[in-house]
């Protein structure tokens, strides 16, 4: 019965797809290009399953023949599930047709196809458990309120929620704030738009997992074991939805539904759950997702899903702005007897007394004490404040140190949120995440302007200056050990980052100090000490110790890794890198693109295309993923001549790194304003124009030795 319904649904979708493709071929011709924007994988699901890149309507038509071979009709569960996969591929074809001619078929609030860069960005939060899972909600809830309650229940847990069909209108009707930044992503109203989240799961396997396109077995194992997704499908479930659900089940994603007619449960895979209020619990259990509970005594929600929330001027109650008035955030190490644990003090007026829409000073000092606390961990803890404060619903934080800005929304204020609650949040989170080094913690919040001025100028700035001096003297030569990081192995099983003072992890989130603190917090965790007692080649940055470590931590997948070369045994990439750098043969240089950049580069490739050249923990000489901060490092491609090789970067990235990069160029080569010599998209996006520009500027790369 169930199996027949899946076959029926699959046949129906297949028929529709054949018609749609035939129509399109008739209208546009077989040579018409087809594909999704901002991806290096053409039709990603079809490519991953078969290993074939479909690029034209004619090839799409051929691909339909291949899909047909998956549609076997033996009355077995696995035949039914494979028909589910075939249904998913048909959905991908139908959706691809919507994008013909560069069309933008989706508009607010719907997203449709999601770019490769979004998947790369998801890498770190998924491995750290910051995003513990991905929910796919499909159809219309019994009532709009039940639907929105379900969405919010996931959002509060940090789960990324994608919406398909009627639920989108229900959420809009109740005024739910949606968007990728608050982890609620409406995909589209047609059921076929569900493929856009399937495509994310499948591309994760290609990007992080080093799964060979066409190796359907490895692909399905990857999504089942490593992508924590599940489906909530509201009744009525027709044959088409059932067939799509079968595809989800084959990928390892359980389907939970309130349907009570004509449905047979498949244990662990297709689960009946009559009450929508129980969907959350049943889904997490079925997918084995554990939620970190953060119980903080504040009147609004606290969840990582609110991290990207933006508070506009018209919605804000008060603002604290370090660029206009004195503000500061600071961690101070104290002796055990100097700190009274969980003491929270507000010095100055509470925000009740501030006029609506007004701007004020704010300083908060977090005192920590613990036997294993080291002053080196102060900046590591402090840098997390941005994240902690942002996770408060209705509160927004940007910047750091004495240059931050915080807004409290009217909604949060009306719910009772006050300055003292910053103390509760900072206390709870610091104790939570740093319990191995922080035994006692107290927070003082200053709203008194004179006190803020004193804290900023007499306490905070001298501390920041001292720390910066320490960072300046932290070089690869000045330390005794490096650290490994294997956090990304959850997605990229053989990837190892070697983190040194002058080369942070490629995700940009793990500096040498972070790695050191992580090691201290969890001695058996992802960051392990790597000694550097047996150098092989100082210029390449190769060490016997490093080789041994990467061999061990990659379970033998890697043998040699150098720290400073892009050509010889370069460091691997997992896929979540902030930037990718690749050789530009005409100028003897390298081009760097960052994840945010959507345009073309002089390599004739976009960021996603460059990024697809490396990843999954394999070494690809000539391409290297790295953090933004690494661009101004004296160790950047040192073996090939260093930062002098950089010939092109997107303008925005160039502006971000300019100050530090220029300083390095000045120190290393005596070049003034080096970034003026580097091309960007406003100058050139093809190699000829770039070389012309570089020649005019006298860029040093042109006269350097060829890299290949
Ligand atoms: Fe992943 Fe490397 Fe960042 Fe660690 S340092 S989280 S392994 S990218
Ligand atoms: Ni917020
Ligand atoms: Ni990663």
Short mmCIF file of N, CA, C and O and ligand atoms in Angstrom, two decimals, residues 306-309 311 389-397, ligand 2:
data_model
loop_
_atom_site.label_atom_id
_atom_site.label_comp_id
_atom_site.label_asym_id
_atom_site.label_seq_id
_atom_site.Cartn_x
_atom_site.Cartn_y
_atom_site.Cartn_z
N UNK A 306 19.35 33.76 17.39
CA UNK A 306 19.15 35.21 17.40
C UNK A 306 20.44 35.98 17.12
O UNK A 306 20.45 37.21 17.12
N UNK A 307 21.52 35.24 16.91
CA UNK A 307 22.81 35.89 16.74
C UNK A 307 22.82 36.86 15.57
O UNK A 307 23.44 37.92 15.64
N UNK A 308 22.13 36.52 14.49
CA UNK A 308 22.17 37.37 13.31
C UNK A 308 21.06 38.41 13.26
O UNK A 308 20.92 39.13 12.29
N UNK A 309 20.26 38.46 14.32
CA UNK A 309 19.12 39.38 14.35
C UNK A 309 19.60 40.83 14.32
O UNK A 309 20.57 41.19 14.97
N UNK A 311 18.58 44.93 14.87
CA UNK A 311 17.59 45.83 15.46
C UNK A 311 17.70 47.18 14.75
O UNK A 311 18.75 47.83 14.82
N UNK A 389 26.15 38.23 23.67
CA UNK A 389 25.18 39.31 23.78
C UNK A 389 24.24 39.32 22.58
O UNK A 389 23.05 39.58 22.70
N UNK A 390 24.78 38.93 21.43
CA UNK A 390 23.94 38.83 20.25
C UNK A 390 22.89 37.74 20.35
O UNK A 390 21.86 37.81 19.69
N UNK A 391 23.17 36.72 21.11
CA UNK A 391 22.22 35.60 21.21
C UNK A 391 20.99 35.96 22.05
O UNK A 391 20.04 35.18 22.13
N UNK A 392 21.01 37.13 22.68
CA UNK A 392 19.84 37.58 23.43
C UNK A 392 18.80 38.04 22.42
O UNK A 392 19.09 38.85 21.54
N UNK A 393 17.58 37.54 22.56
CA UNK A 393 16.51 37.94 21.64
C UNK A 393 16.22 39.43 21.84
O UNK A 393 15.97 39.88 22.95
N UNK A 394 16.29 40.20 20.76
CA UNK A 394 15.98 41.62 20.86
C UNK A 394 17.17 42.47 21.27
O UNK A 394 17.01 43.64 21.59
N UNK A 395 18.37 41.89 21.26
CA UNK A 395 19.57 42.67 21.56
C UNK A 395 20.58 42.42 20.45
O UNK A 395 20.70 41.29 19.94
N UNK A 396 21.28 43.48 20.11
CA UNK A 396 22.17 43.43 18.94
C UNK A 396 23.52 44.00 19.35
O UNK A 396 23.59 45.00 20.06
N UNK A 397 24.58 43.32 18.97
CA UNK A 397 25.94 43.73 19.35
C UNK A 397 26.82 43.68 18.12
O UNK A 397 26.82 42.68 17.40
NI1 LIG B 2 20.18 39.54 19.25
#
